Coordinates of C-alpha atoms and ligand atoms in Angstrom, one line a residue:
X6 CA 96.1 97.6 218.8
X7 CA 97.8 100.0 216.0
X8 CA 101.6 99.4 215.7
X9 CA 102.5 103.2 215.9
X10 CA 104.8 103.3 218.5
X11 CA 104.3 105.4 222.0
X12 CA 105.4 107.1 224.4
X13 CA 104.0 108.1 227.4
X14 CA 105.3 111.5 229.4
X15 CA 104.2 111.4 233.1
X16 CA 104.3 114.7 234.6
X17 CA 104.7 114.4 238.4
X18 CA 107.5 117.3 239.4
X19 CA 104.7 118.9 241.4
X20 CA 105.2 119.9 245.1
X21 CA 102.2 118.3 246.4
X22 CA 102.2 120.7 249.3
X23 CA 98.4 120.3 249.8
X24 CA 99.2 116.8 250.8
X25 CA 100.9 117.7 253.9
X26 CA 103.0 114.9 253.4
X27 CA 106.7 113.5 253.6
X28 CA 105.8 111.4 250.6
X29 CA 105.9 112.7 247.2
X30 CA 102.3 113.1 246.4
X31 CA 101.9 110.6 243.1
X32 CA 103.5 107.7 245.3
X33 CA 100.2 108.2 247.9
X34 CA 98.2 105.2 247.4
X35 CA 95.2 104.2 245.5
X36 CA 93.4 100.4 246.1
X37 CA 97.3 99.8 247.8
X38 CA 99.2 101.0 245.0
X39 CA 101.4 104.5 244.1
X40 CA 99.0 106.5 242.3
X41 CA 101.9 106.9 239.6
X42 CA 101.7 103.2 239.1
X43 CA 98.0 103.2 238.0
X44 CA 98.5 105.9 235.9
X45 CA 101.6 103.9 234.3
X46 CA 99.7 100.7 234.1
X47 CA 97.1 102.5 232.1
X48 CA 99.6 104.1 230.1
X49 CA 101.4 100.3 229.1
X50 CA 97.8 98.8 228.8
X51 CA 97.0 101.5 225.8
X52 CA 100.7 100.9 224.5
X53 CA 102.5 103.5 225.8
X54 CA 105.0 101.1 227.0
X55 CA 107.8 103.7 227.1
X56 CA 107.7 106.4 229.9
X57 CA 108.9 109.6 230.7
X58 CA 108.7 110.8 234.0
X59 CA 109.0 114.3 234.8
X60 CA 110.0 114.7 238.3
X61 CA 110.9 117.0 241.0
X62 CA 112.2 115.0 243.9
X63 CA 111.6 111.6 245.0
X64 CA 113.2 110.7 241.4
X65 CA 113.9 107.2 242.4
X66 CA 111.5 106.1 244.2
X67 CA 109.4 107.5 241.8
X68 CA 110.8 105.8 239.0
X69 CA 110.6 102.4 241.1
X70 CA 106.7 102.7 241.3
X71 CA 106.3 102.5 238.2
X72 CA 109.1 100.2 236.7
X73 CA 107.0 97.3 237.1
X74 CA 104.2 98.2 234.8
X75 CA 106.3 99.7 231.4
X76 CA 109.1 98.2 229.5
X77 CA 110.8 101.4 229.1
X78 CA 111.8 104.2 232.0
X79 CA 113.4 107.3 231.5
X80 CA 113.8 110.4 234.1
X81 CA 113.4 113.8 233.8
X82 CA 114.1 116.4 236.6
X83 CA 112.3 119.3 235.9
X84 CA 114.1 121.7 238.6
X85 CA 112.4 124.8 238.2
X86 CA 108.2 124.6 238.0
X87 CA 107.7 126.6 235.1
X88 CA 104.3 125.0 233.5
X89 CA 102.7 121.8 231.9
X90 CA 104.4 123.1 228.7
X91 CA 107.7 123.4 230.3
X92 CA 107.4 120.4 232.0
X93 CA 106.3 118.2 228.7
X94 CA 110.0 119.8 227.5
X95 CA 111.7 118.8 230.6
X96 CA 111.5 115.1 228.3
X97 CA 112.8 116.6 225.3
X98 CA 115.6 114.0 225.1
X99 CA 113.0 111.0 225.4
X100 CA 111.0 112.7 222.6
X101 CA 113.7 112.8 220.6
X102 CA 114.1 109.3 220.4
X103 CA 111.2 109.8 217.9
X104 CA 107.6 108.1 218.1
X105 CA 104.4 108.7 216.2
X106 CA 102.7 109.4 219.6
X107 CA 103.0 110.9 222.4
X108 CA 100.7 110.8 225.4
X109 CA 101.0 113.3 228.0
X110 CA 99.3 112.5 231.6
X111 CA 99.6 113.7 234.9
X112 CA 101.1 111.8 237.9
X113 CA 98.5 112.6 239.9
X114 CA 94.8 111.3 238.2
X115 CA 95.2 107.6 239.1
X116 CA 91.8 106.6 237.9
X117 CA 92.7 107.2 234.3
X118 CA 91.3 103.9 232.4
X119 CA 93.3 102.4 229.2
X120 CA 89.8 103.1 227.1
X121 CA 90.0 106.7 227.5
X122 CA 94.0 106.8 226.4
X123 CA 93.0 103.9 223.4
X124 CA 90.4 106.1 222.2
X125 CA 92.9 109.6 222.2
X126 CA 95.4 107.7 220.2
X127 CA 93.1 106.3 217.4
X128 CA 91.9 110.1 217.4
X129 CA 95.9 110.9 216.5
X130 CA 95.8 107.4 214.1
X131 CA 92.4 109.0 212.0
X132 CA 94.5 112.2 211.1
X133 CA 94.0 114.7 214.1
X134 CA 97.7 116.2 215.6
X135 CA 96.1 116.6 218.8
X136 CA 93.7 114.7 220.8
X137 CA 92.4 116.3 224.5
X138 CA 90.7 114.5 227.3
X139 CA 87.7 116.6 227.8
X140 CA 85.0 116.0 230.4
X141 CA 82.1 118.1 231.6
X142 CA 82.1 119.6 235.3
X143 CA 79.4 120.3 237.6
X144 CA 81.7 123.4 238.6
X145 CA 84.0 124.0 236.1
X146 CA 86.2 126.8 238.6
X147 CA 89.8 126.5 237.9
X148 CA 89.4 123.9 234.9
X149 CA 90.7 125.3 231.7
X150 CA 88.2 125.6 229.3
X151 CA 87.5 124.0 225.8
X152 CA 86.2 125.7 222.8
X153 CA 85.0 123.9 220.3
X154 CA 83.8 125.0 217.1
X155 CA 82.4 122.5 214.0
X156 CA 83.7 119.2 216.0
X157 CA 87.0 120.4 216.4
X158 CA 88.8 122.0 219.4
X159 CA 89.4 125.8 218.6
X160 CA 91.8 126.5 221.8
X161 CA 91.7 125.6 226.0
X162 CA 91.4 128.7 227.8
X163 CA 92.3 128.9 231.4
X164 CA 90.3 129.9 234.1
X165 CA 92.3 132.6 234.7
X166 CA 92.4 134.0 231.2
X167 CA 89.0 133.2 230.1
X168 CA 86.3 136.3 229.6
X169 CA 82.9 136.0 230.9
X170 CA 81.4 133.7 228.1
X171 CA 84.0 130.9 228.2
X172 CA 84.0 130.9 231.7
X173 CA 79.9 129.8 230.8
X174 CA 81.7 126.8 229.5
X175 CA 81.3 123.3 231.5
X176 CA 83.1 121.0 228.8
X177 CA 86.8 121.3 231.0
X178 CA 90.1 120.2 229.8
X179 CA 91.0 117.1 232.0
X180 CA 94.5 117.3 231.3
X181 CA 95.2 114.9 229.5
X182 CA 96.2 114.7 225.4
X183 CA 97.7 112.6 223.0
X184 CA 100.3 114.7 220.3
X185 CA 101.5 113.4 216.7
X186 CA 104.9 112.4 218.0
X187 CA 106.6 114.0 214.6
X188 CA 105.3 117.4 215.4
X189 CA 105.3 117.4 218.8
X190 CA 108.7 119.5 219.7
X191 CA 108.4 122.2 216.9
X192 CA 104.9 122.7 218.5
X193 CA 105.6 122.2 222.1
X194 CA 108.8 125.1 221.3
X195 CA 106.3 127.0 220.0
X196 CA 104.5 127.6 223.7
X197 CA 105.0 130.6 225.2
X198 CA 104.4 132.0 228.8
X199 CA 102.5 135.4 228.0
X200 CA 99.5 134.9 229.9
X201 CA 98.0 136.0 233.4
X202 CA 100.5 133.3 235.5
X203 CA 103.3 134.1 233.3
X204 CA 103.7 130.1 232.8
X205 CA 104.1 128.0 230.1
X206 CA 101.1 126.4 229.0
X207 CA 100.9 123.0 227.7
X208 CA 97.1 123.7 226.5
X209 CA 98.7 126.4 224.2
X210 CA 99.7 124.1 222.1
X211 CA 95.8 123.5 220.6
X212 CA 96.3 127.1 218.7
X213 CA 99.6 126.7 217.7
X214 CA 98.9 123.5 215.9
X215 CA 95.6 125.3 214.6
X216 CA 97.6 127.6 213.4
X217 CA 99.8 125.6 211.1
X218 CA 96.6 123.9 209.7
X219 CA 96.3 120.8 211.6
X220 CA 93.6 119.2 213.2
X221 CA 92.5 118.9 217.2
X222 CA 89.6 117.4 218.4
X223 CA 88.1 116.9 222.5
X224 CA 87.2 113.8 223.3
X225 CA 84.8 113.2 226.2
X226 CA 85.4 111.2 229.0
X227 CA 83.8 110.5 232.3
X228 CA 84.9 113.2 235.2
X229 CA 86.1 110.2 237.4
X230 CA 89.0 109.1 234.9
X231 CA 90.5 112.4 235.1
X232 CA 90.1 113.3 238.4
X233 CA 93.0 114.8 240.0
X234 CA 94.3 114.4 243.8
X235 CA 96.0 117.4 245.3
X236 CA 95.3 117.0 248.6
X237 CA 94.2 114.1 251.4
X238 CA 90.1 114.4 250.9
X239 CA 90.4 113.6 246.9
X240 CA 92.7 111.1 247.5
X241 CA 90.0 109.4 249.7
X242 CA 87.4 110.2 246.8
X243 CA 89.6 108.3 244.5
X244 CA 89.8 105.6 246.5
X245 CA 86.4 105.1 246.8
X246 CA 85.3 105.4 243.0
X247 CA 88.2 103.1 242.5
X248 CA 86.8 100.8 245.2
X249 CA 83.6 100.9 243.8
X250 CA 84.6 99.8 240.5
X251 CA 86.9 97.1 241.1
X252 CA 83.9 95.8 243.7
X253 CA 81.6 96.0 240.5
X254 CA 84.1 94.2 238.0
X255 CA 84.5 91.4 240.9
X256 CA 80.7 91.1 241.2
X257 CA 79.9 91.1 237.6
X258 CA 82.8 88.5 237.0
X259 CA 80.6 85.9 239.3
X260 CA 81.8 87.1 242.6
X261 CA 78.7 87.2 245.8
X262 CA 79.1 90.6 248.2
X263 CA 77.0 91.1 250.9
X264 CA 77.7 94.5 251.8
X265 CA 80.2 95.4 248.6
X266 CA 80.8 99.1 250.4
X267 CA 82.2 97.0 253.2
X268 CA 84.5 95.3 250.8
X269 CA 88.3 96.9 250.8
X270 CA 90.0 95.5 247.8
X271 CA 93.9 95.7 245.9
X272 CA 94.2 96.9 242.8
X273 CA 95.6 93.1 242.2
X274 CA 92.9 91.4 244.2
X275 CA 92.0 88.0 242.5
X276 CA 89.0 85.8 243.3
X277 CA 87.4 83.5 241.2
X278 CA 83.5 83.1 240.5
X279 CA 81.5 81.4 243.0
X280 CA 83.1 82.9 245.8
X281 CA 81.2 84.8 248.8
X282 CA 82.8 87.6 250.3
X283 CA 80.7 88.5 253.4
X284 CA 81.0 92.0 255.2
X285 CA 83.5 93.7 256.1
X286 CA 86.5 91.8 254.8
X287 CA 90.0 93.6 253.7
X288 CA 92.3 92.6 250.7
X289 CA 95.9 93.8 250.8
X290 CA 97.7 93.7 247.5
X291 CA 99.4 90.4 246.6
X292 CA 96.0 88.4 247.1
X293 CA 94.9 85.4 244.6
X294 CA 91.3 83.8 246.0
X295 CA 90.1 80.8 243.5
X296 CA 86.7 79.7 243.0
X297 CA 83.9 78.4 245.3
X298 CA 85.9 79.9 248.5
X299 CA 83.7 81.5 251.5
X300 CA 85.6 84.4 253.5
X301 CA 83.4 85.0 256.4
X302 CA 82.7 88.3 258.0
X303 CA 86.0 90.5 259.0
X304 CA 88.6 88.7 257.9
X305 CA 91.8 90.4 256.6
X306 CA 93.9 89.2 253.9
X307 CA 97.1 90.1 252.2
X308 CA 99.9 88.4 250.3
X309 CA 98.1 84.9 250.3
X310 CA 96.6 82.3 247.6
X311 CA 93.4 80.1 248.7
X312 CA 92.3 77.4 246.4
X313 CA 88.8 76.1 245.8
X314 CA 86.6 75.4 248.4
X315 CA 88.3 76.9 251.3
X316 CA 86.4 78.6 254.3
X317 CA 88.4 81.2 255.8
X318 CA 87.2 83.3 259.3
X319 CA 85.4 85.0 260.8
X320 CA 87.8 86.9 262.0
X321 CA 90.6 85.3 260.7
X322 CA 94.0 86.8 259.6
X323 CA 96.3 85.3 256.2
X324 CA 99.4 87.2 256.3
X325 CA 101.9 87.3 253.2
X326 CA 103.1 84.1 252.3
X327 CA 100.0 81.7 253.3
X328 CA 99.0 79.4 251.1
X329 CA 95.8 77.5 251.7
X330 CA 94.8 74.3 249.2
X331 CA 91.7 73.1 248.4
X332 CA 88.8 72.6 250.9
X333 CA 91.3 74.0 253.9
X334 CA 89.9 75.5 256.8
X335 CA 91.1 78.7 258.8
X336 CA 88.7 79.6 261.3
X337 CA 88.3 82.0 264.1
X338 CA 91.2 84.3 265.3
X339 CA 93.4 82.1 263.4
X340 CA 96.7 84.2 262.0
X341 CA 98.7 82.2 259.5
X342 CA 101.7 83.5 258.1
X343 CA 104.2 82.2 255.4
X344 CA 102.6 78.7 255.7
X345 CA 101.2 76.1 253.7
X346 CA 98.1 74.3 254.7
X347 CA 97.6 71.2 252.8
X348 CA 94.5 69.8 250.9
X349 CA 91.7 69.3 253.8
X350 CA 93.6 70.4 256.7
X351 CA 92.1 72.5 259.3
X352 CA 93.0 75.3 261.8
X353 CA 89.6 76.2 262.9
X354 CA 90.2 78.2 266.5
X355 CA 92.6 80.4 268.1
X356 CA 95.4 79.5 266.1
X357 CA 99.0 81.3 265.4
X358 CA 100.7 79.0 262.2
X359 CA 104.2 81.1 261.4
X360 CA 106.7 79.2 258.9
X361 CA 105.1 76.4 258.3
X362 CA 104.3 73.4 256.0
X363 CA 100.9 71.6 257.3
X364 CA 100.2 68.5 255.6
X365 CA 97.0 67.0 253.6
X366 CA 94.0 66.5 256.1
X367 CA 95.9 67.6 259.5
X368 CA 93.7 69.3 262.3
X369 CA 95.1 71.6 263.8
X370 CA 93.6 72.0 267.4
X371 CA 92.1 75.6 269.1
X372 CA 95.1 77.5 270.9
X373 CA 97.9 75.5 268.7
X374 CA 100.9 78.0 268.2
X375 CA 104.0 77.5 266.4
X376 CA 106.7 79.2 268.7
X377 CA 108.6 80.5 265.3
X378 CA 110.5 83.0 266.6
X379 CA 113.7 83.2 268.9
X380 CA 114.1 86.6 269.0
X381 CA 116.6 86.1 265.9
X382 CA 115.9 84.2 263.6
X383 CA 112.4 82.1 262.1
X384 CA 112.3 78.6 262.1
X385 CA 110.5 76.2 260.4
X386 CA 107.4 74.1 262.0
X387 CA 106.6 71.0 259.7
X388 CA 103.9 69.3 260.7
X389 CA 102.5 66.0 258.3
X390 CA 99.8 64.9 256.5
X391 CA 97.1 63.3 258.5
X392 CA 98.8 64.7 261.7
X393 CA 96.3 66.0 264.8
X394 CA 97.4 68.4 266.8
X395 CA 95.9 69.0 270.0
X396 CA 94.6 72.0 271.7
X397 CA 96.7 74.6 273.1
X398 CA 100.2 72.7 272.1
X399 CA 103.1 75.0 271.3
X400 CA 104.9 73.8 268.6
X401 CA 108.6 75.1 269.2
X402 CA 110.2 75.1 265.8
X403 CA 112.4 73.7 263.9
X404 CA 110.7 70.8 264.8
X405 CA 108.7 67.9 262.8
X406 CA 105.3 66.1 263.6
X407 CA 105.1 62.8 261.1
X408 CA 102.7 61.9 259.3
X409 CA 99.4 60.8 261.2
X410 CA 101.4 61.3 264.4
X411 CA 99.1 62.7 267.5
X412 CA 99.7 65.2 269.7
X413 CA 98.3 65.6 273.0
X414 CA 96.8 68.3 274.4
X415 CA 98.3 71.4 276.3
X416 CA 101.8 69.8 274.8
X417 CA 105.1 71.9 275.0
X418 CA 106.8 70.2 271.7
X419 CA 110.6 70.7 271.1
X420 CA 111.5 67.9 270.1
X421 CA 110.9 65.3 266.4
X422 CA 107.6 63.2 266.7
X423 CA 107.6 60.2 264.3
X424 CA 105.5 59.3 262.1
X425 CA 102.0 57.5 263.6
X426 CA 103.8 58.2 267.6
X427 CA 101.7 60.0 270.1
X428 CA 103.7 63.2 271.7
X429 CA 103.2 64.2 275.5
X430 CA 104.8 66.8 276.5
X431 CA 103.1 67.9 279.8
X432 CA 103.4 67.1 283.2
X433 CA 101.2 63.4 284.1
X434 CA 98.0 64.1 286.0
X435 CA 97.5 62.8 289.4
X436 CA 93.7 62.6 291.0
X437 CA 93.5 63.0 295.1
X438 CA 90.7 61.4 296.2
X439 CA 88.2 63.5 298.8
X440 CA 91.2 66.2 299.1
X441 CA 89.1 68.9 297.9
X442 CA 86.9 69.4 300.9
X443 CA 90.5 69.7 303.4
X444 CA 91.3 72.1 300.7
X445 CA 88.7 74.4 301.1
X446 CA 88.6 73.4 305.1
X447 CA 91.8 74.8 305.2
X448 CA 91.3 78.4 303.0
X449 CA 88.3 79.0 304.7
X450 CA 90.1 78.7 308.1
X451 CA 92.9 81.0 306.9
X452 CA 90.1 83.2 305.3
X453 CA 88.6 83.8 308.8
X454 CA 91.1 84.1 310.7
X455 CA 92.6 87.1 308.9
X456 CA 88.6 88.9 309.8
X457 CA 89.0 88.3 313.1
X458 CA 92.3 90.2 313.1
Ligands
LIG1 C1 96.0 121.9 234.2 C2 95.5 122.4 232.8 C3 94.1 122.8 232.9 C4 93.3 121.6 233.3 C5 93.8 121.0 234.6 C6 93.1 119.7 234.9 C7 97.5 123.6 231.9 C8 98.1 124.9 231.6 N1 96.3 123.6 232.5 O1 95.8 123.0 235.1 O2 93.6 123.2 231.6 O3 91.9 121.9 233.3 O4 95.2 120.8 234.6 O5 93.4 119.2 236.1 O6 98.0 122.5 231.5 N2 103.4 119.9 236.5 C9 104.7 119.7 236.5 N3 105.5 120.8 236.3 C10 105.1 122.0 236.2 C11 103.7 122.2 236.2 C12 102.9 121.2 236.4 O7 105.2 118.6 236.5 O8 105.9 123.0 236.0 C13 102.5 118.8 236.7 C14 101.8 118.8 238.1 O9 102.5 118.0 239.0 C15 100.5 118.1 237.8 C16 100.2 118.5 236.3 O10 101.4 118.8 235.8 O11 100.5 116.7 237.9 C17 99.2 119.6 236.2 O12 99.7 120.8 236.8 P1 98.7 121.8 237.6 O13 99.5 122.9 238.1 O14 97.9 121.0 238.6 O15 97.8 122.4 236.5 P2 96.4 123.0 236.6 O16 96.5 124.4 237.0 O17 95.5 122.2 237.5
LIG2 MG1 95.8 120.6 238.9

């Protein structure tokens, strides 16, 4: 990657009213992440490490969204909504720290790949000031237009402003541009607002460079990557081009889907080749799947790790912090939360395991819950390697099971088993012989003599 140094103005101060939303628009989500954050990930990943975010409210939380991704965050409050132009200016102090690039992209187009930004900037590094994101639009309506002329970008017209002719024109300006950082603010000062919104116009700055004798060129890119959300619907189209892609990547990468459209996955969804994903199955973020796993049919997963060789559901539930070894089971209707399950171990039926550390090889009977919570506070089951719990035993926590110990079925446990003991904790049976028939004798009796009355 060049060494020119970059930095990366995020404009996001707009009101999002089309949203119909509390939430600022660019922290809506995307494959479980702010759509801010994608665009800043992008930005990093094509070394545009420093950002500049032009806001309008939500500042902080904005600027948390994407702190994560980028090295560098500074924020910009643009308070009055004057353009793209004006809004580009609103980071005038974070230009001013001087770079040879800038790249300037919109809060809102989440789908933006690092390819597209790579390709603007080496664009800027071959000797052009200005470098647009251009794409070409089934209906071009409302898109600013570009006009090119010999391979080079002659000006962006908006809709608005364009005569009959441009408005012909299908090759649209996606937004998106990278600016020779060194010209940037005498050019961007240079933008006016004389036109038919009376706002200032970040495309203008294509003629004003022209006009000082420097080069701009429109590079094309697919319609997807610069796809903008303004209200609820596109946001559900991006999610689904971006669901469809990351599916693809997965699949391509050695990963089996039997109905991919059925697959719901994180932007930070991990699973190694080999693995079988069958349909229906939903990945919150946080997610890290190895190889050779099988996640049967409607399972849902967030915040977990599974090693090799694991089987998880049908219809089973891994909550954040559940860590599942190598060839573990977790079958059925089994929830596991913040819990270890050793090497082997299986919790095939029916099972709730809440705070827990489950050692090597342990089974883990049908209806086994660990009673984690006392209203107040969660408590820690441990339960070790080898152990075998019984069906339908509540494990009331803190509480230990040793290694290898036993527990029998339909057990109440509050209290330390050892190692290799046997835990009863239920009530002794006690057989009657031939006192079913006086039973039934009896609640027949008292049966009929309630229909006689
Ligand atoms: C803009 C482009 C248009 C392009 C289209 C692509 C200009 C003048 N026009 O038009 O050529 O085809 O995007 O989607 O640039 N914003 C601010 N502050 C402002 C104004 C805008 O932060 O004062 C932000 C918005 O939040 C948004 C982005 O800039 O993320 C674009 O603004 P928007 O009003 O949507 O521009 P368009 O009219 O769509
Ligand atoms: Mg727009």
């Amino acid at each position: 990657m060049t060494s020119r140094s970059c930095l990366a103005i995020v404009l996001a101060a707009g009101e999002g009213t089309r949203m119909k939303s509390k939430l600022a628009k660019v922290l809506h989500r995307v494959g479980g992440l702010p759509m801010v954050a994608h665009v800043a990930r992008a930005a990093a990943a094509a070394g545009g490490n420093d950002l500049a975010l032009v806001v309008g409210r939500d500042a902080q939380d904005v600027e948390a969204a994407v702190r994560p991704f980028v090295s560098e965050v500074s924020v910009h409050v643009q308070s009055e909504r004057l353009g793209t132009g004006h809004a580009v200016l609103a980071a005038r102090a974070a230009i001013e720290r001087g770079y040879d690039e800038l790249l300037i992209m919109f809060g809102d187009t989440p789908l933006i790949n690092s390819d597209a930004l790579r390709l603007a900037r080496s664009r800027l590094a071959e000797g052009a000031s200005v470098a647009v994101m251009g794409f070409r639009a089934s209906d071009p309506t409302g898109y600013g237009r570009l006009i090119e002329r010999e391979g080079e970008l002659v000006a962006i017209r908006e809709h608005k402003d364009a005569n009959e002719d441009e408005q012909r024109i299908n090759f649209c300006n996606g937004g998106l541009m990278a600016i020779d950082g060194r010209v940037a603010l005498s050019m961007l000062d240079a933008i006016g607002n004389r036109n038919s919104k009376g706002e200032y116009y970040l495309t203008d700055i294509v003629e004003i460079a022209r006009s000082r004798g420097k080069k701009v060129v429109a590079i094309e890119v697919d319609a997807a990557s610069v796809l903008g959300v303004n209200n609820r619907v596109e946001l559900a189209e991006a999610e689904a081009i971006f669901q469809s892609r990351a599916r693809r990547e997965l699949m391509l990468s050695g990963v089996s889907m039997v109905a991919p459209e059925t697959v719901w996955l994180s932007w930070d969804t991990e699973i190694g080749s080999e693995t079988l994903v069958e349909p229906n199955v939903w990945f919150g973020p946080g997610v890290k799947i190895a190889e050779s796993v099988v996640i049967h049919a409607f399972s849902h997963i967030e915040g977990a790790s599974v090693a090799s060789g694991a089987q998880i559901g049908p219809f089973a539930r891994l909550r954040p912090g559940t860590r599942l070894s190598e060839n573990t089971k977790a079958g059925n209707f089994v929830e596991i939360k913040n819990a270890a399950i050793g090497a082997g171990a299986k919790v095939n039926h029916l099972s709730y395991i809440g705070d827990a550390n489950v050692g090597a090889n342990a089974n883990i009977g049908a209806g086994t819950i660990t009673c984690n919570y006392d209203g107040y506070n969660k408590h820690l089951t441990e339960i070790g390697a080898g152990a075998f719990i019984g069906s339908n035993s509540a494990l009331v926590a803190p509480v230990r099971i040793g290694d290898n110990a036993l527990i029998a079925a339909g057990s109440v446990i509050t209290q330390e088993v050892p190692d290799d003991a046997v835990g009863f904790a239920r009530a002794r049976q006690s057989n009657k012989p031939g006192l079913a028939a006086l039973v039934r004798a009896k609640n027949k009796a008292m049966r009929d003599s309630k229909r006689r009355s």
